[in-house]
PDB file of N, CA, C and O in Angstrom:
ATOM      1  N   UNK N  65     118.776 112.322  89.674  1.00  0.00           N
ATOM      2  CA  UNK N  65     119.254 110.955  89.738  1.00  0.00           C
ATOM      3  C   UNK N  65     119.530 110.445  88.328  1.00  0.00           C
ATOM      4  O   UNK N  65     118.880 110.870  87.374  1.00  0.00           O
ATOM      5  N   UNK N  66     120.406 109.615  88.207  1.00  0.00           N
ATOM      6  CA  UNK N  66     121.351 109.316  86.809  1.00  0.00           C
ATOM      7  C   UNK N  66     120.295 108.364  86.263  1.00  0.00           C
ATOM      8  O   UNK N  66     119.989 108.393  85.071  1.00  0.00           O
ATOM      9  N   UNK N  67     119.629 107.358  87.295  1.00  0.00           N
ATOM     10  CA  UNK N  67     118.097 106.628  86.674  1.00  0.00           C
ATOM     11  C   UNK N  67     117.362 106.891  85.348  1.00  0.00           C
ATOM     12  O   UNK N  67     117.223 106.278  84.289  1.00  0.00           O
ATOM     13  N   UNK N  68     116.903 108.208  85.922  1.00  0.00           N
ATOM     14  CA  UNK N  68     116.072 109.016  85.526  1.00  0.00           C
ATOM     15  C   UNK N  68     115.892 109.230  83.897  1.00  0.00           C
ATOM     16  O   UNK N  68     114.955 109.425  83.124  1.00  0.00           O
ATOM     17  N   UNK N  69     117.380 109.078  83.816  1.00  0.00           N
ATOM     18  CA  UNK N  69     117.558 109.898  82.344  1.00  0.00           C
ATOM     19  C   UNK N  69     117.373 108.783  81.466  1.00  0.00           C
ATOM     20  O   UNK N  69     117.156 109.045  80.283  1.00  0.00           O
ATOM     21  N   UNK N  70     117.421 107.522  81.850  1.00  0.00           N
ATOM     22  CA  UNK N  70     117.322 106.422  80.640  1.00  0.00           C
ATOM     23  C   UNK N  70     116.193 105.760  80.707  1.00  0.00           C
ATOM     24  O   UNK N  70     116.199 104.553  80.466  1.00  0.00           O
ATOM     25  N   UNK N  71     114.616 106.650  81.163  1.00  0.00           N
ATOM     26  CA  UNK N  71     113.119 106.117  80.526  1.00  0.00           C
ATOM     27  C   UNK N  71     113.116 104.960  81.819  1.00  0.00           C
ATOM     28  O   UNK N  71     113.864 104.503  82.683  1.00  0.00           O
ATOM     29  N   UNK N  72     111.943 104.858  81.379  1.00  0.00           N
ATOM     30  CA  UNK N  72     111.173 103.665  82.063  1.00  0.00           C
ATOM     31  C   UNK N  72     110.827 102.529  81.529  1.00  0.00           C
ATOM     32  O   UNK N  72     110.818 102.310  80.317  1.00  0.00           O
ATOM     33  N   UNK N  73     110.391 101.406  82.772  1.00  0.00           N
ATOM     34  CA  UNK N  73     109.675 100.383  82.035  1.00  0.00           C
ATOM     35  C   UNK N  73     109.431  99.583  82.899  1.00  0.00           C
ATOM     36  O   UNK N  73     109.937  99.525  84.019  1.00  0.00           O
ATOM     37  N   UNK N  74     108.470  98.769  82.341  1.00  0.00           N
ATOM     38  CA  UNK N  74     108.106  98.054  83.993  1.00  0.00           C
ATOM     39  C   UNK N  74     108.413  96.562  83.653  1.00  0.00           C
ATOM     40  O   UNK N  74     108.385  96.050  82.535  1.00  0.00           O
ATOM     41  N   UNK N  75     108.680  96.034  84.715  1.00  0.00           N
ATOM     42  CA  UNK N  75     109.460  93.892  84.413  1.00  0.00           C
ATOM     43  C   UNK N  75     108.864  93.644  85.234  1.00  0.00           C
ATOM     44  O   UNK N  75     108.235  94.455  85.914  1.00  0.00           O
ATOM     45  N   UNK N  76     108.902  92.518  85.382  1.00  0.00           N
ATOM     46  CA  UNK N  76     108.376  91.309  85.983  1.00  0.00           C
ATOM     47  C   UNK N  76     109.740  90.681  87.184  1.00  0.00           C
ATOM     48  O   UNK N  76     110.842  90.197  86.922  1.00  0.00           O
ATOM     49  N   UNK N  77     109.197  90.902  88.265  1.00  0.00           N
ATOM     50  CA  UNK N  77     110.352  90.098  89.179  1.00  0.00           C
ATOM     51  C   UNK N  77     110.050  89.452  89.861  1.00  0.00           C
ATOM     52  O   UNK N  77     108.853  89.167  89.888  1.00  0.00           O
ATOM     53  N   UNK N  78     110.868  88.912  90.707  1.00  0.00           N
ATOM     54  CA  UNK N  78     110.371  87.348  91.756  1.00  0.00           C
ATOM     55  C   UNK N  78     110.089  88.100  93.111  1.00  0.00           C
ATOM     56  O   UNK N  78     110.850  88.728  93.847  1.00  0.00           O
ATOM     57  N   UNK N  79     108.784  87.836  93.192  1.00  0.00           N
ATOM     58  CA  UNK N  79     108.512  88.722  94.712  1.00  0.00           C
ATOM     59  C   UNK N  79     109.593  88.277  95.845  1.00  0.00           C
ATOM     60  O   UNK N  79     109.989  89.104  96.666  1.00  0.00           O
ATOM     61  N   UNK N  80     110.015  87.036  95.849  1.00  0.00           N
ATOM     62  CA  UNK N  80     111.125  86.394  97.149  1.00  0.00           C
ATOM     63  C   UNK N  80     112.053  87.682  96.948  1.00  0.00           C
ATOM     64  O   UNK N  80     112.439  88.146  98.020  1.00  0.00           O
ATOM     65  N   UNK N  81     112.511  88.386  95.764  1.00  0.00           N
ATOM     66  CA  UNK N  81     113.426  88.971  95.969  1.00  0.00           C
ATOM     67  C   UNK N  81     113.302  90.882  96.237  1.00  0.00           C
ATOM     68  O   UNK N  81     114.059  91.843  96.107  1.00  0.00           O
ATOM     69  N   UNK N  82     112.236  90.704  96.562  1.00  0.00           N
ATOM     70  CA  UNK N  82     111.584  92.153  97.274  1.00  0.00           C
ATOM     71  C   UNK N  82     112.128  92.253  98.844  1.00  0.00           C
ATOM     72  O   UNK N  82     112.161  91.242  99.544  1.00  0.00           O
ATOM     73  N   UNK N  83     112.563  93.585  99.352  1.00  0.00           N
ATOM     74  CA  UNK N  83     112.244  93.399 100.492  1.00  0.00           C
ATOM     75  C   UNK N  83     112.277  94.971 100.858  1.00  0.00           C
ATOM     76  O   UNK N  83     112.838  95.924 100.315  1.00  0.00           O
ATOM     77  N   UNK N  84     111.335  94.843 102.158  1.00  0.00           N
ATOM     78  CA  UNK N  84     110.398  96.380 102.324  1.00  0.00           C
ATOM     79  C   UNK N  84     111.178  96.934 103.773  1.00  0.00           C
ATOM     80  O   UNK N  84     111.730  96.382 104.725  1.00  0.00           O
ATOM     81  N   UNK N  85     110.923  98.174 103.410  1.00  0.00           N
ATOM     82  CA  UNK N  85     111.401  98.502 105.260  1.00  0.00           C
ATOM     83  C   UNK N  85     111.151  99.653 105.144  1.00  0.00           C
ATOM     84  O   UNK N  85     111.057 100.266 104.080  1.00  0.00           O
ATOM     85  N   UNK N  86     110.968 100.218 106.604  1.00  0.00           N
ATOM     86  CA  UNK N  86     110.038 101.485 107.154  1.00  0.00           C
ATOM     87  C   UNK N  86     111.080 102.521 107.391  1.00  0.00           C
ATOM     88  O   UNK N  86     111.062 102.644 108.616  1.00  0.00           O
ATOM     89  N   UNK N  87     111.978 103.336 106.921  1.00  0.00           N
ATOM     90  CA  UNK N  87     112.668 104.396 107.144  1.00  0.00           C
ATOM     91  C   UNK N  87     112.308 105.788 107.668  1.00  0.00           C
ATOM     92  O   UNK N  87     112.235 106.854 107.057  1.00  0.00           O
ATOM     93  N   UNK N  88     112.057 105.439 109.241  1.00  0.00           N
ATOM     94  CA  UNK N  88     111.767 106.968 109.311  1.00  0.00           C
ATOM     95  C   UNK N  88     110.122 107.688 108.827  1.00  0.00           C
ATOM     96  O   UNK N  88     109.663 108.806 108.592  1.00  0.00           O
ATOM     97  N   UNK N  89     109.732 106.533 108.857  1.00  0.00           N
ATOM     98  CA  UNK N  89     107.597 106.367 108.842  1.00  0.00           C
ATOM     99  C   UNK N  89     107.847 106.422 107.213  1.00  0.00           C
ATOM    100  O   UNK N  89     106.828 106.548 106.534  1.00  0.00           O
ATOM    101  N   UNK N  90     108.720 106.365 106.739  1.00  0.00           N
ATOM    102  CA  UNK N  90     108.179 106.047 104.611  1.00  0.00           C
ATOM    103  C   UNK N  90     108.836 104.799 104.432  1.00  0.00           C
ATOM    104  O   UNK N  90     110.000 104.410 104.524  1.00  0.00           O
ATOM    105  N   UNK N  91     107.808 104.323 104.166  1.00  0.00           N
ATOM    106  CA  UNK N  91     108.140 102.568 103.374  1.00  0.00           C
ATOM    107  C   UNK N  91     109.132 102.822 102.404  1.00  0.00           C
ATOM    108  O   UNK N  91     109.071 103.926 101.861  1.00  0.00           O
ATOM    109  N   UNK N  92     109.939 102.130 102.098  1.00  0.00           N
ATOM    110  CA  UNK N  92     110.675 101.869 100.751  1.00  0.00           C
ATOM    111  C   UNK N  92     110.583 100.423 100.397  1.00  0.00           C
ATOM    112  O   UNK N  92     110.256  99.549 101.199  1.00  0.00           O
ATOM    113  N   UNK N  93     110.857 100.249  99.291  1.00  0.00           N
ATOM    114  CA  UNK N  93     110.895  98.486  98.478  1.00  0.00           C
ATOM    115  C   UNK N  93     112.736  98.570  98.194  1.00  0.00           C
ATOM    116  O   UNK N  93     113.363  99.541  97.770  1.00  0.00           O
ATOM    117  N   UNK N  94     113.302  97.136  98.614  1.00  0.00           N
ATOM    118  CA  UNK N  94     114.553  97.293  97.730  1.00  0.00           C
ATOM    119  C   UNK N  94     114.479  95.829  97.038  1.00  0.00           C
ATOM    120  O   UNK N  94     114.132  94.738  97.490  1.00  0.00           O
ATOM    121  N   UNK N  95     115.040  96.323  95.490  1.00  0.00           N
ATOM    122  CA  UNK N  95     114.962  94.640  94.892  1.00  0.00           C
ATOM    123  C   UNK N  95     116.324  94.161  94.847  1.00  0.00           C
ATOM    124  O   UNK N  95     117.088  95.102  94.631  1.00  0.00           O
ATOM    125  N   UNK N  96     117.124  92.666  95.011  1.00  0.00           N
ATOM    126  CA  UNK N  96     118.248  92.217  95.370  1.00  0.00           C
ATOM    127  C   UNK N  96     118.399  91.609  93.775  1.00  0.00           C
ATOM    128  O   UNK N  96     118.232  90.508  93.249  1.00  0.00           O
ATOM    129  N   UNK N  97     118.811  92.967  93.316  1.00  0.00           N
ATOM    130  CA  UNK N  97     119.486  92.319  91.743  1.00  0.00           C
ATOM    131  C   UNK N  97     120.284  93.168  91.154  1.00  0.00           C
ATOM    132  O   UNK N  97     120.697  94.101  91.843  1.00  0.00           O
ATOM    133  N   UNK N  98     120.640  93.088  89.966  1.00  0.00           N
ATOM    134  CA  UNK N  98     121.475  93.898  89.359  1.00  0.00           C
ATOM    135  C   UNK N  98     121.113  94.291  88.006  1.00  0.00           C
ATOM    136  O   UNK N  98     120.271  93.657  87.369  1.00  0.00           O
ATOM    137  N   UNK N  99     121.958  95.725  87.352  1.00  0.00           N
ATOM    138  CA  UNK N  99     121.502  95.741  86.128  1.00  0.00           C
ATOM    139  C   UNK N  99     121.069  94.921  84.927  1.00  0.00           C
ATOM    140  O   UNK N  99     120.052  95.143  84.270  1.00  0.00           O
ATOM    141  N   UNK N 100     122.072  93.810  84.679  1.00  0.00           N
ATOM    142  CA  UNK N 100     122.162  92.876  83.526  1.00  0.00           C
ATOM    143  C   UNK N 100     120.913  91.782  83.919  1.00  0.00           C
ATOM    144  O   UNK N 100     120.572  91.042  82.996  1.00  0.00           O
ATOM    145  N   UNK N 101     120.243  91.636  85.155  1.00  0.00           N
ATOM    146  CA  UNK N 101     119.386  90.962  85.445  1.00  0.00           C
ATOM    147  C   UNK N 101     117.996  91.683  84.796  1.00  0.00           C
ATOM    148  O   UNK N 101     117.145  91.194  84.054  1.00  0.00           O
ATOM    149  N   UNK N 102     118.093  92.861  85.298  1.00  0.00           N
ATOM    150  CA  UNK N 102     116.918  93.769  85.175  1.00  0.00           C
ATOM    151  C   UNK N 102     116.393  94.061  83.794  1.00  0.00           C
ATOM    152  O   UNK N 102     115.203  94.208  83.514  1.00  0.00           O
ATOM    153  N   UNK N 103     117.994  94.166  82.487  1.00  0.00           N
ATOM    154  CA  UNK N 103     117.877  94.170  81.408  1.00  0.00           C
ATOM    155  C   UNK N 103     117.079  93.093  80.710  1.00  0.00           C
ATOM    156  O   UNK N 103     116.295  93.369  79.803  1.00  0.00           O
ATOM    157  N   UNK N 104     117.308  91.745  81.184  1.00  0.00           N
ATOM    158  CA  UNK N 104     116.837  90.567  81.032  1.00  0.00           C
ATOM    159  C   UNK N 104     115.257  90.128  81.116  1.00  0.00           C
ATOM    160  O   UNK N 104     114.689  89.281  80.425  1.00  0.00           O
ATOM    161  N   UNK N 105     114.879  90.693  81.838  1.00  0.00           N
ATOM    162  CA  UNK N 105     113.808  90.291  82.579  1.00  0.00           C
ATOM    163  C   UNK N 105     112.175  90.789  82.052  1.00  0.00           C
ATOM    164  O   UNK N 105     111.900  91.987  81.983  1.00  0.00           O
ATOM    165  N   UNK N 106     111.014  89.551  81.648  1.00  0.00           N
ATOM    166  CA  UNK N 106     110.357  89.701  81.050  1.00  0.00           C
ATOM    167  C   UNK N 106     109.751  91.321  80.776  1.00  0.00           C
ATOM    168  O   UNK N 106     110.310  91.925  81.691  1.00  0.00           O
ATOM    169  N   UNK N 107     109.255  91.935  80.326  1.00  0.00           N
ATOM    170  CA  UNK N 107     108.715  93.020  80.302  1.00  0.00           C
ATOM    171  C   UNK N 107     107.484  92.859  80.562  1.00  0.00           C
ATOM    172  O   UNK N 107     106.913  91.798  80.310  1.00  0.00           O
ATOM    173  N   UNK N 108     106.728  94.164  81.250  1.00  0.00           N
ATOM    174  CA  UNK N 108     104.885  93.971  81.884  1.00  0.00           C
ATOM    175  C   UNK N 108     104.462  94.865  81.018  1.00  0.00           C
ATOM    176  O   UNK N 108     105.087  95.851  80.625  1.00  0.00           O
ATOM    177  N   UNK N 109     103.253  94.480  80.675  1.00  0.00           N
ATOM    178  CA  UNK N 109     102.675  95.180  79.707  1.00  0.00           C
ATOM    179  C   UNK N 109     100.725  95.367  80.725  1.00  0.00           C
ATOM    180  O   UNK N 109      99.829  94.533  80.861  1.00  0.00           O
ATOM    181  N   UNK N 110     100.816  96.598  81.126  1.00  0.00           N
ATOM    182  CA  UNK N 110      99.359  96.777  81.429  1.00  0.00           C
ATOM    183  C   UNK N 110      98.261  96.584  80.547  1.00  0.00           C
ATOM    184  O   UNK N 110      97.155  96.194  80.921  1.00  0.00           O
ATOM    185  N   UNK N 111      98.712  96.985  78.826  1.00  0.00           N
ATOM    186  CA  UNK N 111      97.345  96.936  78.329  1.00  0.00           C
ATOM    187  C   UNK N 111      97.062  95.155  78.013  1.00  0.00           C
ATOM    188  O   UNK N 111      96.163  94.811  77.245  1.00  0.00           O
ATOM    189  N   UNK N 112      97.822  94.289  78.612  1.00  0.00           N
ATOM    190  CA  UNK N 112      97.091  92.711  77.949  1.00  0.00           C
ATOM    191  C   UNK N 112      96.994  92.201  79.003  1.00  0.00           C
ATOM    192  O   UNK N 112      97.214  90.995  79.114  1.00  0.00           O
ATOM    193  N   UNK N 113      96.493  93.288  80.515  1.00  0.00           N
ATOM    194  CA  UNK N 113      95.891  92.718  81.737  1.00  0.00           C
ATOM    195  C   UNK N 113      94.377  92.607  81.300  1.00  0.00           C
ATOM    196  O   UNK N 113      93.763  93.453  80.650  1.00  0.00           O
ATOM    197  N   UNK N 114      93.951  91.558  81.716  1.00  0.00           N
ATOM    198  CA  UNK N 114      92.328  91.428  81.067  1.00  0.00           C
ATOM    199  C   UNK N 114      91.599  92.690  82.766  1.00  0.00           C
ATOM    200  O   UNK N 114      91.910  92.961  83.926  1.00  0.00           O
ATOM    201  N   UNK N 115      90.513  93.027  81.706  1.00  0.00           N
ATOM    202  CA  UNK N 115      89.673  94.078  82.475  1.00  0.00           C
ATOM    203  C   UNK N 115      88.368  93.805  83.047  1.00  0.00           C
ATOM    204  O   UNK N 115      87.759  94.692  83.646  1.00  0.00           O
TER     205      UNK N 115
END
């Protein structure tokens, strides 16, 4: 997948714009946005979750 090749990272999105569905007994998530949104969008950082 073409994804793949440009790294990761994890953002922050508006849960309203989640939506889940059962394909065939495997859940999937789809989010209703687009690249230039995704580019935008705060970045999550696990290590300044308090523990």
């Amino acid at each position: 997948m073409p994804w793949r090749d440009r790294g990761e990272s994890y953002v922050v999105i508006d849960p309203a714009s989640l939506a889940l569905a059962n394909e065939n007994g495997v859940w999937k998530a789809y989010e209703d946005t687009n690249k230039d949104d995704l580019s935008k969008a705060p970045q999550f950082d696990y290590a300044k979750l308090k523990k």
